[in-house]
Amino acid sequence: MTGLNDLLEQNRGMASGGLLSDRVYRLLRSAILSGEMVPDQRIVESDIAKRLGISQAPVREAVKRLVHESLVTHVPRLGSRVARISTEQAEQARELRGQLEEFAARAAAQRRAEGYVDQLNAVIDDMRRAARQDDPISFRDSDMAFHRLVCQASGNHLLPRLWEVMEPSLWALRVVSDPFYTGSRDKLVDEHARLLDMLVGGREDDAAQAFRLHAIGAAQLAQRDE
């Protein structure tokens, strides 16, 4: 809690620029994903607003967005808390993600990711930059952006919509790169570059299998390298 208090004090009287609710949302989201806010921790909107030196309205809007993303749970009359997940829920999410990405990768490889190669390469560059800067939140954002683009590159108009529905739960369930991973994130970047090579090369079977294993085994990959 100390880390969050410090973060709120540092951002007191938030400087102008952009919608205030967006900036509160990014601040709280970063605190949750970095572990500064822990599962089941209460989110008291009035206290956060007071510490930031702003009205409660933008904090309320930010919390609503976090609830929509499943990063926060809200119970009427009991308030809001950082979401807690079970191992079983995380495993179910990984398996579902694996099946979706297997399908998307096969279709994208058949099309050789035409029209999306430059964007995918740019996202990999963003991941590498975030790794150099030791910025785990940006790294995870770029990680998810890569897989979101692969769904778009599949050419199946339903896949991006399915991913959009599933992505908030993936964030909440931590089914993305581990924010506390201390090994070489460059290896994870290289893994994404390898996946892209399979798409561009039209290697449908290889891509389908590799994307599925990547999706269900991300945590294990990080643990092996620690």
CSV table of C-alpha atoms in Angstrom, one decimal:
chain,number,residue,atom,x,y,z
A,1,MET,CA,0.0,0.0,0.0
A,2,THR,CA,2.9,2.3,0.6
A,3,GLY,CA,3.9,2.2,-3.0
A,4,LEU,CA,0.4,3.2,-4.1
A,5,ASN,CA,0.3,6.0,-1.5
A,6,ASP,CA,3.7,7.3,-2.9
A,7,LEU,CA,2.4,7.1,-6.4
A,8,LEU,CA,-0.8,9.1,-5.6
A,9,GLU,CA,1.2,11.7,-3.8
A,10,GLN,CA,3.6,12.1,-6.7
A,11,ASN,CA,0.6,12.7,-9.0
A,12,ARG,CA,-1.2,15.1,-6.7
A,13,GLY,CA,-2.8,18.0,-8.6
A,14,MET,CA,-2.3,16.1,-11.9
A,15,ALA,CA,-1.0,18.3,-14.6
A,16,SER,CA,-3.3,19.3,-17.4
A,17,GLY,CA,-3.4,17.5,-20.7
A,18,GLY,CA,-5.9,14.9,-21.9
A,19,LEU,CA,-9.1,13.7,-20.1
A,20,LEU,CA,-8.5,13.6,-16.4
A,21,SER,CA,-10.4,10.3,-16.1
A,22,ASP,CA,-8.1,8.7,-18.7
A,23,ARG,CA,-5.1,9.8,-16.8
A,24,VAL,CA,-6.5,8.4,-13.5
A,25,TYR,CA,-7.4,5.2,-15.3
A,26,ARG,CA,-3.8,4.8,-16.6
A,27,LEU,CA,-2.4,5.5,-13.1
A,28,LEU,CA,-4.6,2.9,-11.4
A,29,ARG,CA,-4.2,0.4,-14.1
A,30,SER,CA,-0.5,0.6,-14.0
A,31,ALA,CA,-0.6,0.2,-10.2
A,32,ILE,CA,-2.6,-3.0,-10.5
A,33,LEU,CA,-0.6,-4.5,-13.3
A,34,SER,CA,2.7,-3.7,-11.6
A,35,GLY,CA,1.5,-5.2,-8.3
A,36,GLU,CA,1.5,-2.0,-6.3
A,37,MET,CA,-2.2,-2.7,-5.8
A,38,VAL,CA,-2.8,-6.3,-4.7
A,39,PRO,CA,-5.8,-8.6,-5.1
A,40,ASP,CA,-8.7,-7.8,-2.8
A,41,GLN,CA,-7.3,-4.4,-2.0
A,42,ARG,CA,-10.1,-1.9,-1.6
A,43,ILE,CA,-10.4,1.0,-4.0
A,44,VAL,CA,-11.8,4.0,-2.1
A,45,GLU,CA,-12.7,6.5,-4.8
A,46,SER,CA,-13.0,9.4,-2.3
A,47,ASP,CA,-9.6,8.7,-0.8
A,48,ILE,CA,-7.9,8.5,-4.2
A,49,ALA,CA,-9.6,11.7,-5.4
A,50,LYS,CA,-8.4,13.5,-2.2
A,51,ARG,CA,-4.8,12.2,-2.5
A,52,LEU,CA,-4.7,13.3,-6.2
A,53,GLY,CA,-6.3,16.7,-5.4
A,54,ILE,CA,-9.1,16.2,-7.9
A,55,SER,CA,-12.9,15.7,-7.8
A,56,GLN,CA,-14.3,12.2,-7.3
A,57,ALA,CA,-16.0,12.0,-10.7
A,58,PRO,CA,-13.0,11.2,-12.9
A,59,VAL,CA,-11.9,8.5,-10.4
A,60,ARG,CA,-15.4,7.0,-10.6
A,61,GLU,CA,-15.1,6.9,-14.4
A,62,ALA,CA,-11.7,5.3,-14.2
A,63,VAL,CA,-12.8,2.6,-11.8
A,64,LYS,CA,-15.8,1.8,-14.1
A,65,ARG,CA,-13.3,1.2,-17.0
A,66,LEU,CA,-11.2,-1.1,-14.8
A,67,VAL,CA,-14.4,-3.0,-13.8
A,68,HIS,CA,-15.2,-3.5,-17.5
A,69,GLU,CA,-11.7,-4.8,-18.0
A,70,SER,CA,-12.1,-7.3,-15.1
A,71,LEU,CA,-9.2,-5.8,-13.3
A,72,VAL,CA,-11.5,-4.6,-10.6
A,73,THR,CA,-14.6,-6.1,-9.1
A,74,HIS,CA,-17.5,-4.0,-7.8
A,75,VAL,CA,-20.2,-5.2,-5.4
A,76,PRO,CA,-23.1,-2.8,-4.6
A,77,ARG,CA,-22.9,-1.4,-1.1
A,78,LEU,CA,-19.6,-3.2,-0.6
A,79,GLY,CA,-17.5,-1.1,-3.0
A,80,SER,CA,-14.7,-1.9,-5.4
A,81,ARG,CA,-11.6,-4.1,-5.0
A,82,VAL,CA,-8.7,-5.3,-7.1
A,83,ALA,CA,-9.8,-8.6,-8.7
A,84,ARG,CA,-8.6,-11.9,-7.3
A,85,ILE,CA,-8.2,-14.9,-9.6
A,86,SER,CA,-7.8,-18.6,-9.0
A,87,THR,CA,-5.2,-20.9,-10.6
A,88,GLU,CA,-8.1,-22.8,-12.3
A,89,GLN,CA,-9.5,-19.6,-13.8
A,90,ALA,CA,-6.0,-18.7,-15.2
A,91,GLU,CA,-5.6,-22.2,-16.7
A,92,GLN,CA,-9.0,-22.0,-18.3
A,93,ALA,CA,-8.2,-18.6,-19.8
A,94,ARG,CA,-4.8,-19.9,-21.2
A,95,GLU,CA,-6.4,-22.9,-22.8
A,96,LEU,CA,-9.1,-20.8,-24.4
A,97,ARG,CA,-6.6,-18.3,-25.6
A,98,GLY,CA,-4.5,-21.1,-27.0
A,99,GLN,CA,-7.3,-22.4,-29.1
A,100,LEU,CA,-8.2,-19.0,-30.4
A,101,GLU,CA,-4.6,-18.1,-31.3
A,102,GLU,CA,-4.0,-21.5,-33.0
A,103,PHE,CA,-7.0,-20.8,-35.3
A,104,ALA,CA,-5.9,-17.2,-35.9
A,105,ALA,CA,-2.3,-18.1,-36.6
A,106,ARG,CA,-3.2,-20.7,-39.1
A,107,ALA,CA,-5.4,-18.3,-41.0
A,108,ALA,CA,-2.9,-15.5,-40.8
A,109,ALA,CA,-0.1,-17.7,-42.1
A,110,GLN,CA,-2.3,-18.8,-45.0
A,111,ARG,CA,-2.5,-15.1,-45.9
A,112,ARG,CA,1.2,-14.5,-44.9
A,113,ALA,CA,-0.1,-11.7,-42.7
A,114,GLU,CA,-0.5,-9.6,-45.7
A,115,GLY,CA,-1.1,-6.0,-44.8
A,116,TYR,CA,0.0,-6.4,-41.2
A,117,VAL,CA,3.7,-7.3,-41.4
A,118,ASP,CA,4.9,-3.7,-40.9
A,119,GLN,CA,2.6,-3.2,-38.0
A,120,LEU,CA,3.7,-6.5,-36.4
A,121,ASN,CA,7.3,-5.6,-36.8
A,122,ALA,CA,6.7,-2.2,-35.3
A,123,VAL,CA,5.1,-3.8,-32.2
A,124,ILE,CA,8.1,-6.1,-31.8
A,125,ASP,CA,10.3,-3.0,-31.9
A,126,ASP,CA,8.1,-1.5,-29.2
A,127,MET,CA,8.6,-4.6,-27.1
A,128,ARG,CA,12.3,-4.5,-27.5
A,129,ARG,CA,12.4,-0.8,-26.6
A,130,ALA,CA,10.3,-1.5,-23.5
A,131,ALA,CA,12.7,-4.3,-22.5
A,132,ARG,CA,15.7,-2.0,-22.8
A,133,GLN,CA,13.9,0.6,-20.7
A,134,ASP,CA,12.8,-2.0,-18.1
A,135,ASP,CA,9.2,-1.0,-18.6
A,136,PRO,CA,7.1,-4.1,-17.9
A,137,ILE,CA,3.7,-2.3,-18.4
A,138,SER,CA,4.6,-1.1,-21.9
A,139,PHE,CA,6.1,-4.5,-22.6
A,140,ARG,CA,2.8,-6.2,-21.8
A,141,ASP,CA,0.8,-3.7,-23.7
A,142,SER,CA,2.9,-4.3,-26.8
A,143,ASP,CA,2.7,-8.1,-26.2
A,144,MET,CA,-1.1,-7.9,-26.3
A,145,ALA,CA,-1.1,-5.6,-29.3
A,146,PHE,CA,1.0,-8.2,-31.2
A,147,HIS,CA,-1.6,-10.9,-30.7
A,148,ARG,CA,-4.5,-8.6,-31.3
A,149,LEU,CA,-3.0,-7.8,-34.7
A,150,VAL,CA,-2.6,-11.5,-35.6
A,151,CYS,CA,-6.3,-11.9,-35.1
A,152,GLN,CA,-6.9,-9.0,-37.5
A,153,ALA,CA,-4.4,-10.5,-39.9
A,154,SER,CA,-6.4,-13.7,-40.0
A,155,GLY,CA,-8.9,-12.1,-42.3
A,156,ASN,CA,-11.7,-13.6,-40.2
A,157,HIS,CA,-13.9,-10.7,-39.2
A,158,LEU,CA,-15.2,-12.5,-36.1
A,159,LEU,CA,-11.8,-13.2,-34.5
A,160,PRO,CA,-10.9,-9.6,-33.6
A,161,ARG,CA,-14.3,-9.3,-32.0
A,162,LEU,CA,-13.8,-12.5,-30.0
A,163,TRP,CA,-10.3,-11.2,-28.9
A,164,GLU,CA,-11.8,-7.9,-27.9
A,165,VAL,CA,-14.3,-9.7,-25.6
A,166,MET,CA,-11.6,-12.0,-24.2
A,167,GLU,CA,-8.7,-9.5,-23.7
A,168,PRO,CA,-10.0,-7.8,-20.6
A,169,SER,CA,-10.1,-11.2,-18.9
A,170,LEU,CA,-6.6,-12.0,-20.0
A,171,TRP,CA,-5.3,-8.9,-18.4
A,172,ALA,CA,-7.2,-9.6,-15.1
A,173,LEU,CA,-6.0,-13.2,-15.1
A,174,ARG,CA,-2.4,-12.3,-15.8
A,175,VAL,CA,-2.4,-14.5,-19.0
A,176,VAL,CA,0.3,-12.2,-20.5
A,177,SER,CA,3.9,-11.6,-19.8
A,178,ASP,CA,4.7,-11.7,-16.1
A,179,PRO,CA,5.2,-8.2,-14.7
A,180,PHE,CA,7.6,-9.5,-12.1
A,181,TYR,CA,9.7,-11.5,-14.6
A,182,THR,CA,13.3,-10.6,-14.0
A,183,GLY,CA,15.0,-12.6,-16.7
A,184,SER,CA,15.9,-11.5,-20.2
A,185,ARG,CA,12.8,-10.0,-21.9
A,186,ASP,CA,14.8,-9.9,-25.1
A,187,LYS,CA,14.2,-13.7,-25.3
A,188,LEU,CA,10.5,-13.1,-25.2
A,189,VAL,CA,10.9,-10.5,-28.0
A,190,ASP,CA,12.9,-13.0,-30.0
A,191,GLU,CA,10.1,-15.5,-29.5
A,192,HIS,CA,7.6,-13.1,-31.0
A,193,ALA,CA,9.9,-12.4,-34.0
A,194,ARG,CA,10.1,-16.2,-34.5
A,195,LEU,CA,6.3,-16.4,-34.5
A,196,LEU,CA,6.1,-13.6,-37.1
A,197,ASP,CA,8.6,-15.4,-39.3
A,198,MET,CA,6.3,-18.4,-39.4
A,199,LEU,CA,3.3,-16.2,-40.5
A,200,VAL,CA,5.3,-14.4,-43.2
A,201,GLY,CA,6.7,-17.7,-44.4
A,202,GLY,CA,3.2,-19.2,-44.8
A,203,ARG,CA,4.0,-22.1,-42.4
A,204,GLU,CA,0.5,-22.8,-41.4
A,205,ASP,CA,0.9,-25.9,-39.3
A,206,ASP,CA,4.1,-24.6,-37.5
A,207,ALA,CA,2.5,-21.3,-36.8
A,208,ALA,CA,-0.7,-22.8,-35.4
A,209,GLN,CA,1.2,-25.1,-33.1
A,210,ALA,CA,3.7,-22.5,-32.0
A,211,PHE,CA,1.1,-19.8,-31.2
A,212,ARG,CA,-0.9,-22.3,-29.2
A,213,LEU,CA,2.1,-23.4,-27.2
A,214,HIS,CA,3.2,-19.8,-26.7
A,215,ALA,CA,-0.3,-18.8,-25.4
A,216,ILE,CA,-0.6,-21.6,-22.9
A,217,GLY,CA,3.0,-21.7,-21.9
A,218,ALA,CA,4.0,-18.1,-21.4
A,219,ALA,CA,4.3,-18.4,-17.6
A,220,GLN,CA,6.4,-21.6,-17.9
A,221,LEU,CA,8.7,-19.9,-20.4
A,222,ALA,CA,9.4,-17.0,-18.0
A,223,GLN,CA,10.0,-19.4,-15.1
A,224,ARG,CA,12.5,-21.5,-17.0
A,225,ASP,CA,14.6,-18.4,-17.7
A,226,GLU,CA,14.6,-17.1,-14.1
